[in-house]
Coordinates of C-alpha atoms in Angstrom, one line a residue:
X6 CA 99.2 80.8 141.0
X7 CA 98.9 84.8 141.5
X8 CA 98.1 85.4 138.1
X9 CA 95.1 82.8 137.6
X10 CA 93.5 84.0 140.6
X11 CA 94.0 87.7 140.0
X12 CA 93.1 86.9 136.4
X13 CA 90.6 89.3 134.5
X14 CA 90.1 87.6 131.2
X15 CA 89.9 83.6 130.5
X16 CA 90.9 84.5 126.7
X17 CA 93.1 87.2 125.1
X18 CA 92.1 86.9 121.0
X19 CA 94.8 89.2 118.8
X20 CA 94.5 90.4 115.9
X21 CA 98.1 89.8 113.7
X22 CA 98.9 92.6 111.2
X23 CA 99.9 95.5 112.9
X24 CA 99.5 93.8 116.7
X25 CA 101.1 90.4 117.1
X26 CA 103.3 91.0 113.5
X27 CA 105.3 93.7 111.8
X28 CA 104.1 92.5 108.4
X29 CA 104.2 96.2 106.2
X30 CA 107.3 95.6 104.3
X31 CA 106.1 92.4 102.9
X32 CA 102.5 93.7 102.7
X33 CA 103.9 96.7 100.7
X34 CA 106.2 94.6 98.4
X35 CA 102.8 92.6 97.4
X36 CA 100.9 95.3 96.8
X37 CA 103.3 96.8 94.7
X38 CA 104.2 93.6 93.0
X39 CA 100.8 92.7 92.4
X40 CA 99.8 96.1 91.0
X41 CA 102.7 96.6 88.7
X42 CA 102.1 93.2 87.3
X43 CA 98.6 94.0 86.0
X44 CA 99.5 97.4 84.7
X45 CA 98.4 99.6 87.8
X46 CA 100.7 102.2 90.3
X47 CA 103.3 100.4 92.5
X48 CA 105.1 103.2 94.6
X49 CA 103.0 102.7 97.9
X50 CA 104.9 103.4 100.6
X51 CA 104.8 101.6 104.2
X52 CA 102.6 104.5 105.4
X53 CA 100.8 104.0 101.9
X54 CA 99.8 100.5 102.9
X55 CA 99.1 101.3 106.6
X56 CA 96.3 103.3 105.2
X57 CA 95.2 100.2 103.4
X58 CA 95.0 97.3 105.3
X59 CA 92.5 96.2 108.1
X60 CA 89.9 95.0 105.9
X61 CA 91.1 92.3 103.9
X62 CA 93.0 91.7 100.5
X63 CA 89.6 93.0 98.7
X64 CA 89.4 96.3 100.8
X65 CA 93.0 97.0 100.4
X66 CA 93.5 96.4 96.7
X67 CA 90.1 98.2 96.3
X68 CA 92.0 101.2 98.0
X69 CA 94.7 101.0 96.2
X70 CA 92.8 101.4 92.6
X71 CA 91.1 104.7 94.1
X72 CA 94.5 105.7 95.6
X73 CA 96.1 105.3 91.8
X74 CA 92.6 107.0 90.2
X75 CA 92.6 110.1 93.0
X76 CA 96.5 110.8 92.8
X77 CA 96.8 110.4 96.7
X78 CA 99.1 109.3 99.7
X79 CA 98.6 108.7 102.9
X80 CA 99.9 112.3 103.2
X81 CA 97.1 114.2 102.0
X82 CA 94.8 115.6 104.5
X83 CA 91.8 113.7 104.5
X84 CA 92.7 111.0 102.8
X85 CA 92.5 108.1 105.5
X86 CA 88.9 109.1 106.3
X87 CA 88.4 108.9 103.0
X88 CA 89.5 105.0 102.1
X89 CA 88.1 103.8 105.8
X90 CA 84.7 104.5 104.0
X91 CA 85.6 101.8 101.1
X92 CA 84.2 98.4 101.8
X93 CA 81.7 99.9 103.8
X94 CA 79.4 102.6 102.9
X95 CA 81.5 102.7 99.5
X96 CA 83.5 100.6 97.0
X97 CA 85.4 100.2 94.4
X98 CA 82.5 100.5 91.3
X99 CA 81.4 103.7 93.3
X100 CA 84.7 105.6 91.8
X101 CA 84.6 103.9 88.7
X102 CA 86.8 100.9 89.1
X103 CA 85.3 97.8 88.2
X104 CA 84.9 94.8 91.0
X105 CA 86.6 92.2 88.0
X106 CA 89.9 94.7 88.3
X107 CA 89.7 94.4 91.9
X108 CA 89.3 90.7 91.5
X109 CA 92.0 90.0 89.0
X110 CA 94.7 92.1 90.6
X111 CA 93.8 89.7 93.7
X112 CA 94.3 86.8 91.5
X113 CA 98.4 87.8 91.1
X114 CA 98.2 89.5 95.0
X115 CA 97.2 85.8 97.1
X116 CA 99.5 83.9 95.3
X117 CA 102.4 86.4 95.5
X118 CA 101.8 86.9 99.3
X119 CA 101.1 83.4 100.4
X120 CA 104.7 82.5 99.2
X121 CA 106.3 85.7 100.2
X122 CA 104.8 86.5 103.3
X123 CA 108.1 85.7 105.7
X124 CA 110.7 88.0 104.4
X125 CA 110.9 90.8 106.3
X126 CA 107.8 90.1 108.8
X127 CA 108.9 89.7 112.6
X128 CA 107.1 90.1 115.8
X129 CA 106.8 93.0 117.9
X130 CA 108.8 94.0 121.0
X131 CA 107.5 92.1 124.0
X132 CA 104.5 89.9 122.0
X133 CA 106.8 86.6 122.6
X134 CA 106.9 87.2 126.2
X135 CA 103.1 88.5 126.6
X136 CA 102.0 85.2 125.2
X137 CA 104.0 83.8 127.8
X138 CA 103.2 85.0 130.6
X139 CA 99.2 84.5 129.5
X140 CA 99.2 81.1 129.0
X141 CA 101.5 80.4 132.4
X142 CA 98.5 82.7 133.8
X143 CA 95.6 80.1 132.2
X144 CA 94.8 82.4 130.1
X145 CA 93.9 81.3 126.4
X146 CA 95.1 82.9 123.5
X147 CA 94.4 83.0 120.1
X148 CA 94.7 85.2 116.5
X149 CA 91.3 85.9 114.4
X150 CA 92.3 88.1 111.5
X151 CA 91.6 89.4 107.8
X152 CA 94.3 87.8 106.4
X153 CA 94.1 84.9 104.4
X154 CA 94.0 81.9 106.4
X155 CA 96.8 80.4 105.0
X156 CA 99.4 83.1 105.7
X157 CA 97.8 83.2 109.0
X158 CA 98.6 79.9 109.6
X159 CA 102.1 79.7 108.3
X160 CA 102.9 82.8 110.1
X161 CA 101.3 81.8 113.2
X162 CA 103.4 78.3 113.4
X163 CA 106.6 80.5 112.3
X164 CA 106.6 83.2 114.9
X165 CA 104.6 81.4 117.6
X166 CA 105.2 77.9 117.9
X167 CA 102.9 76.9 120.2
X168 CA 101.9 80.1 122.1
X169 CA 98.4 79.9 120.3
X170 CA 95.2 77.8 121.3
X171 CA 93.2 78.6 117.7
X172 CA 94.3 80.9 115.2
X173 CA 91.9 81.4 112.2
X174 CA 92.2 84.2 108.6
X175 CA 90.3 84.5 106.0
X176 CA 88.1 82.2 104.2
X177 CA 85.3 81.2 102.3
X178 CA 81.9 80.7 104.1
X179 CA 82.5 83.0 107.3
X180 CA 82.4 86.7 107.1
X181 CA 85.2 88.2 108.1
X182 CA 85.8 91.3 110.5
X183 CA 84.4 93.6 111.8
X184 CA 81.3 90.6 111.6
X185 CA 81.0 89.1 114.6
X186 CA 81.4 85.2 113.0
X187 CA 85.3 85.0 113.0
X188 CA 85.5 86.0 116.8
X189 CA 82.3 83.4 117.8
X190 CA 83.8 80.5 115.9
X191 CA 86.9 81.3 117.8
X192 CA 85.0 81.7 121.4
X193 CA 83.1 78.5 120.4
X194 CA 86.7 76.2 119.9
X195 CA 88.0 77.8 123.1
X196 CA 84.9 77.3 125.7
X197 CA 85.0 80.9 126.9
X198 CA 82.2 83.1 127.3
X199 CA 82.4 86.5 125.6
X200 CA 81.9 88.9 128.1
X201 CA 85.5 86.8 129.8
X202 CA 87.2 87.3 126.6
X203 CA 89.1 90.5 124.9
X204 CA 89.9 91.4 121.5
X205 CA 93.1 93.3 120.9
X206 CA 93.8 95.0 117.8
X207 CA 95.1 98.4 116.0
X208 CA 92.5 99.1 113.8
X209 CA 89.2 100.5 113.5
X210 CA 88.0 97.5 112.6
X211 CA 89.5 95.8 115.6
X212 CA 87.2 98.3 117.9
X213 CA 84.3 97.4 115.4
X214 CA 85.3 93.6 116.1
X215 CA 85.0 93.8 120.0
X216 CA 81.7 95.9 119.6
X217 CA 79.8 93.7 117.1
X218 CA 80.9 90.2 119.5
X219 CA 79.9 91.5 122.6
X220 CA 83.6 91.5 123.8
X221 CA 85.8 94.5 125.4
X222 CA 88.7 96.0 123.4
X223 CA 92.4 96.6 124.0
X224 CA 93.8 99.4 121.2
X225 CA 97.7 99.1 120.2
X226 CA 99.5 101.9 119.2
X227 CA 102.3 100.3 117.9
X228 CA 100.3 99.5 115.1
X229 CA 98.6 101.1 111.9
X230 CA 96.5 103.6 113.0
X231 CA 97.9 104.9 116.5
X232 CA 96.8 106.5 119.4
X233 CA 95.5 109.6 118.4
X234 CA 92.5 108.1 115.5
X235 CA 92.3 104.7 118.6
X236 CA 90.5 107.5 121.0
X237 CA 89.0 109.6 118.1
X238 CA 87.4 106.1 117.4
X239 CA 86.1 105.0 120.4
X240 CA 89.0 102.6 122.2
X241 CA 88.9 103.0 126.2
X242 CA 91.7 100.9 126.8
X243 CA 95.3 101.8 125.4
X244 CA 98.2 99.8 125.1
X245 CA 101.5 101.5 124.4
X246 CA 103.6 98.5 124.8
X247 CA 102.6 94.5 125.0
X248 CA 103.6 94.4 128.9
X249 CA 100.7 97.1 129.1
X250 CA 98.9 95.4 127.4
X251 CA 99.5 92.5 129.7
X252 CA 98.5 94.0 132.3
X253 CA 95.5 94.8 131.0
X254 CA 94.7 91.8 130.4
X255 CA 95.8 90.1 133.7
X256 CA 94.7 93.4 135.4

């Protein structure tokens, strides 16, 4: 009963690709499937594809296409800046690339993905036990992401049997992150308030997430992005490993 008395938040709400799951490999091996199939580079690498997810499948193939049309890697100074901007103030047809390639490269992408999504994908150190200890605590927990909701799903009922109260991805008819609508539609199935629930997350656009619903923000470093561009963007609370993070929650 220590825990539920002493507890800070009523809901913990994750993000999955780069903070519940290690997903690169087999995000890497789609992109690079899905871009040699319709004639395009396929040598991205797993810090490639770091630099190109957080936004969605649209975002990141979007990225892709400029990566392939600018010659760059996630090595080049600069260069992260650069394809945060797509999807945002920029995109694809603002480099040339036609939305319809974006779209047709997506076309081979979902498909590929959805059935390959479970290959080399496992959860990080400590998130099992985090879950855990939050539910014993009465906290709620759940997983709002950019992924497509299938794969959310699937991978959800995979790695977590029953360690999450709602989980929800991409889909038609609800804009996804950093919009606020994912993250109310999840607060709304729960009962909590949002100023009692946190949003953890390794992106940018899981700081964005917390900011545009109202709710506080836990940063990951274990991650995409890291601690170094988490402060640079705004994140006040850190986690370097899941129990941190659990304590941060459970304060």
């Amino acid at each position: 009963m220590g825990d539920v008395t002493e507890m800070k938040f009523q809901a913990a709400i994750f993000d999955m690709d780069g903070t519940v799951l290690d997903t690169i490999r087999d995000l890497r091996d789609a992109v690079n499937y899905a871009m040699k199939e319709t004639g395009h580079r396929h040598d991205f690498t797993d810090d490639d594809t770091k630099m190109l997810f957080g936004s969605g499948v649209y975002v990141a193939l979007s990225r892709a296409l400029i990566a392939e049309k600018l010659g760059v890697s996630a090595e080049d100074d600069g260069v992260l800046d650069r394809m945060l901007e797509v999807g945002f103030t920029t995109g694809p047809e603002d480099y040339g690339i036609p939305k319809e390639e974006v779209e047709r490269i997506s076309t081979v992408y979902r498909p590929y993905y959805e059935k390959n999504c479970d290959i080399h994908t496992k959860p990080y150190d400590g998130i099992g036990a985090l879950l855990t200890r939050l539910r014993r605590s009465g906290v709620k927990t759940a997983v709002v992401s950019n992924k497509p909701d299938e794969a959310v799903r699937t991978l959800s009922a995979d790695k977590f049997p029953d360690q999450f109260d709602f989980v929800l991805g991409e889909q038609p008819g609800i804009r996804r992150k950093p919009e606020p609508d994912m993250t109310d539609r999840c607060l709304e199935v729960l009962g909590v308030r949002r100023e009692d629930a946190v949003y953890i997350g390794d992106t940018e656009i899981d700081l964005k997430t917390a900011e545009n619903g109202g709710m506080q923000v836990i940063g990951v470093t274990w991650g995409f992005r890291g601690r170094r561009f988490l402060e640079a963007h705004g994140a006040r609370m850190i986690a370097e490993t899941a129990e941190e993070a659990g304590r941060m929650i459970l304060q």
